[in-house]
Amino acid sequence: GENVEQHPSTLSVQEGDSAVIKCTYSDSASNYFPWYKQELGKRPQLIIDIRSNVGEKKDQRIAVTLNKTAKHFSLHITETQPEDSAVYFCAAPISSGSARQLTFGSGTQLTVLP
Amino acid sequence: GAGVSQSPSNKVTEKGKDVELRCDPISGHTALYWYRQSLGQGLEFLIYFQGNSAPDKSGLPSDRFSAERTGGSVSTLTIQRTQQEDSAVYLCASSPRDRARFSYEQYFGPGTRLTVT
């Protein structure tokens, strides 16, 4: 069925290095791609999103790129800091019956090593 | 403004008891979602309400789980005859879904941590 796949499931980087998390989706009609950050014991929070009419969006150290042809999008974090350590979830609206709803990837545990 | 709120924040119950979890979405949000998150796991979709449409219950794991949304606002997730495997954090999210803008941003509540002993 329609779904969202996320890789890697865990990622460790040295402080100051970059981190990249990738997601693929199957529904070609998907048009909105958010990324959520969930710190330990806290709720998921939206950190950045992109719509299908653009290929890249940046917000300070965070960027998201979208390749609609290949149906994948990626989160890029530059100059990583210890506070970036968290679980990151991608999502995409996927058809479910007559509706479309946001479907989440399985998450990536990012650890930034000091 | 006020975000999504959930109550209780923690619930400990004995196996076989029924529990009710409450979600207050952001005012004006037409879409409401329930998810389950087991320790160290991802977000498992349970049920979705959109306006006055029939809810999408495709994620409910068994007939012990049910949910209602009264007046298009507050929602209650009920788990009957709880089992130990029901132990998890139950997250609610609301969305200002706008058909014209195809907006799907979801805003999460703090969750209810359910422990079944």
PDB file of C-alpha atoms in Angstrom, chain A residues 13-89:
ATOM      1  CA  VAL A  13      27.584  12.361  13.959  1.00  0.00           C
ATOM      2  CA  GLN A  14      30.334  14.400  15.540  1.00  0.00           C
ATOM      3  CA  GLU A  15      29.402  17.864  16.732  1.00  0.00           C
ATOM      4  CA  GLY A  16      29.890  20.314  13.879  1.00  0.00           C
ATOM      5  CA  ASP A  17      29.385  17.736  11.136  1.00  0.00           C
ATOM      6  CA  SER A  18      26.329  17.526   8.901  1.00  0.00           C
ATOM      7  CA  ALA A  19      23.469  15.045   9.166  1.00  0.00           C
ATOM      8  CA  VAL A  20      21.199  13.893   6.355  1.00  0.00           C
ATOM      9  CA  ILE A  21      17.990  11.891   6.735  1.00  0.00           C
ATOM     10  CA  LYS A  22      16.101  10.610   3.700  1.00  0.00           C
ATOM     11  CA  CYS A  23      12.493   9.652   3.061  1.00  0.00           C
ATOM     12  CA  THR A  24      10.723   8.147   0.098  1.00  0.00           C
ATOM     13  CA  TYR A  25       7.009   8.153  -0.557  1.00  0.00           C
ATOM     14  CA  SER A  26       4.795   6.228  -2.904  1.00  0.00           C
ATOM     15  CA  ASP A  27       1.833   8.532  -3.568  1.00  0.00           C
ATOM     16  CA  SER A  28       2.712  10.725  -6.557  1.00  0.00           C
ATOM     17  CA  ALA A  29      -0.087  13.147  -5.628  1.00  0.00           C
ATOM     18  CA  SER A  30       1.564  14.023  -2.301  1.00  0.00           C
ATOM     19  CA  ASN A  31       2.203  17.755  -2.170  1.00  0.00           C
ATOM     20  CA  TYR A  32       3.329  18.590   1.368  1.00  0.00           C
ATOM     21  CA  PHE A  33       6.360  17.218   3.213  1.00  0.00           C
ATOM     22  CA  PRO A  34       6.969  18.173   6.855  1.00  0.00           C
ATOM     23  CA  TRP A  35       9.698  17.153   9.266  1.00  0.00           C
ATOM     24  CA  TYR A  36       9.080  16.770  12.988  1.00  0.00           C
ATOM     25  CA  LYS A  37      11.589  16.683  15.835  1.00  0.00           C
ATOM     26  CA  GLN A  38      10.812  14.773  19.012  1.00  0.00           C
ATOM     27  CA  GLU A  39      13.094  15.253  21.981  1.00  0.00           C
ATOM     28  CA  LEU A  40      13.124  12.596  24.663  1.00  0.00           C
ATOM     29  CA  GLY A  41       9.866  12.585  26.606  1.00  0.00           C
ATOM     30  CA  LYS A  42       8.386  15.455  24.615  1.00  0.00           C
ATOM     31  CA  ARG A  43       5.837  15.872  21.860  1.00  0.00           C
ATOM     32  CA  PRO A  44       6.772  15.912  18.161  1.00  0.00           C
ATOM     33  CA  GLN A  45       7.180  19.463  16.881  1.00  0.00           C
ATOM     34  CA  LEU A  46       7.227  20.719  13.317  1.00  0.00           C
ATOM     35  CA  ILE A  47      10.671  22.079  12.426  1.00  0.00           C
ATOM     36  CA  ILE A  48      10.428  22.619   8.680  1.00  0.00           C
ATOM     37  CA  ASP A  49       8.171  21.731   5.776  1.00  0.00           C
ATOM     38  CA  ILE A  50       8.193  22.007   2.005  1.00  0.00           C
ATOM     39  CA  ARG A  51       5.477  22.058  -0.605  1.00  0.00           C
ATOM     40  CA  SER A  52       5.682  20.440  -3.995  1.00  0.00           C
ATOM     41  CA  ASN A  53       6.071  23.689  -5.917  1.00  0.00           C
ATOM     42  CA  VAL A  54       9.632  24.200  -4.622  1.00  0.00           C
ATOM     43  CA  GLY A  55      12.725  22.017  -4.602  1.00  0.00           C
ATOM     44  CA  GLU A  56      14.518  23.307  -1.528  1.00  0.00           C
ATOM     45  CA  LYS A  57      13.799  25.295   1.605  1.00  0.00           C
ATOM     46  CA  LYS A  58      16.246  26.521   4.241  1.00  0.00           C
ATOM     47  CA  ASP A  59      15.852  27.774   7.777  1.00  0.00           C
ATOM     48  CA  GLN A  60      19.187  28.607   9.395  1.00  0.00           C
ATOM     49  CA  ARG A  61      21.022  25.280   9.890  1.00  0.00           C
ATOM     50  CA  ILE A  62      18.145  23.168   8.618  1.00  0.00           C
ATOM     51  CA  ALA A  63      17.187  22.540   5.009  1.00  0.00           C
ATOM     52  CA  VAL A  64      14.823  20.214   3.198  1.00  0.00           C
ATOM     53  CA  THR A  65      15.179  19.143  -0.419  1.00  0.00           C
ATOM     54  CA  LEU A  66      12.494  17.532  -2.563  1.00  0.00           C
ATOM     55  CA  ASN A  67      12.797  15.449  -5.710  1.00  0.00           C
ATOM     56  CA  LYS A  68       9.256  14.883  -6.966  1.00  0.00           C
ATOM     57  CA  THR A  69      10.346  12.817  -9.929  1.00  0.00           C
ATOM     58  CA  ALA A  70      12.149  10.324  -7.725  1.00  0.00           C
ATOM     59  CA  LYS A  71       9.584  10.757  -4.923  1.00  0.00           C
ATOM     60  CA  HIS A  72      12.051  11.400  -2.169  1.00  0.00           C
ATOM     61  CA  PHE A  73      12.861  14.251   0.188  1.00  0.00           C
ATOM     62  CA  SER A  74      15.671  14.813   2.657  1.00  0.00           C
ATOM     63  CA  LEU A  75      16.406  16.733   5.839  1.00  0.00           C
ATOM     64  CA  HIS A  76      19.843  18.334   6.080  1.00  0.00           C
ATOM     65  CA  ILE A  77      21.222  19.651   9.359  1.00  0.00           C
ATOM     66  CA  THR A  78      24.536  21.514   9.154  1.00  0.00           C
ATOM     67  CA  GLU A  79      26.956  22.383  11.968  1.00  0.00           C
ATOM     68  CA  THR A  80      25.202  19.931  14.266  1.00  0.00           C
ATOM     69  CA  GLN A  81      25.005  20.681  17.966  1.00  0.00           C
ATOM     70  CA  PRO A  82      24.244  18.411  20.956  1.00  0.00           C
ATOM     71  CA  GLU A  83      20.749  19.913  21.214  1.00  0.00           C
ATOM     72  CA  ASP A  84      20.001  18.539  17.762  1.00  0.00           C
ATOM     73  CA  SER A  85      19.994  15.060  19.312  1.00  0.00           C
ATOM     74  CA  ALA A  86      16.422  13.780  18.999  1.00  0.00           C
ATOM     75  CA  VAL A  87      14.171  11.547  16.923  1.00  0.00           C
ATOM     76  CA  TYR A  88      13.234  13.036  13.571  1.00  0.00           C
ATOM     77  CA  PHE A  89      10.119  12.004  11.649  1.00  0.00           C
TER      78      PHE A  89
END
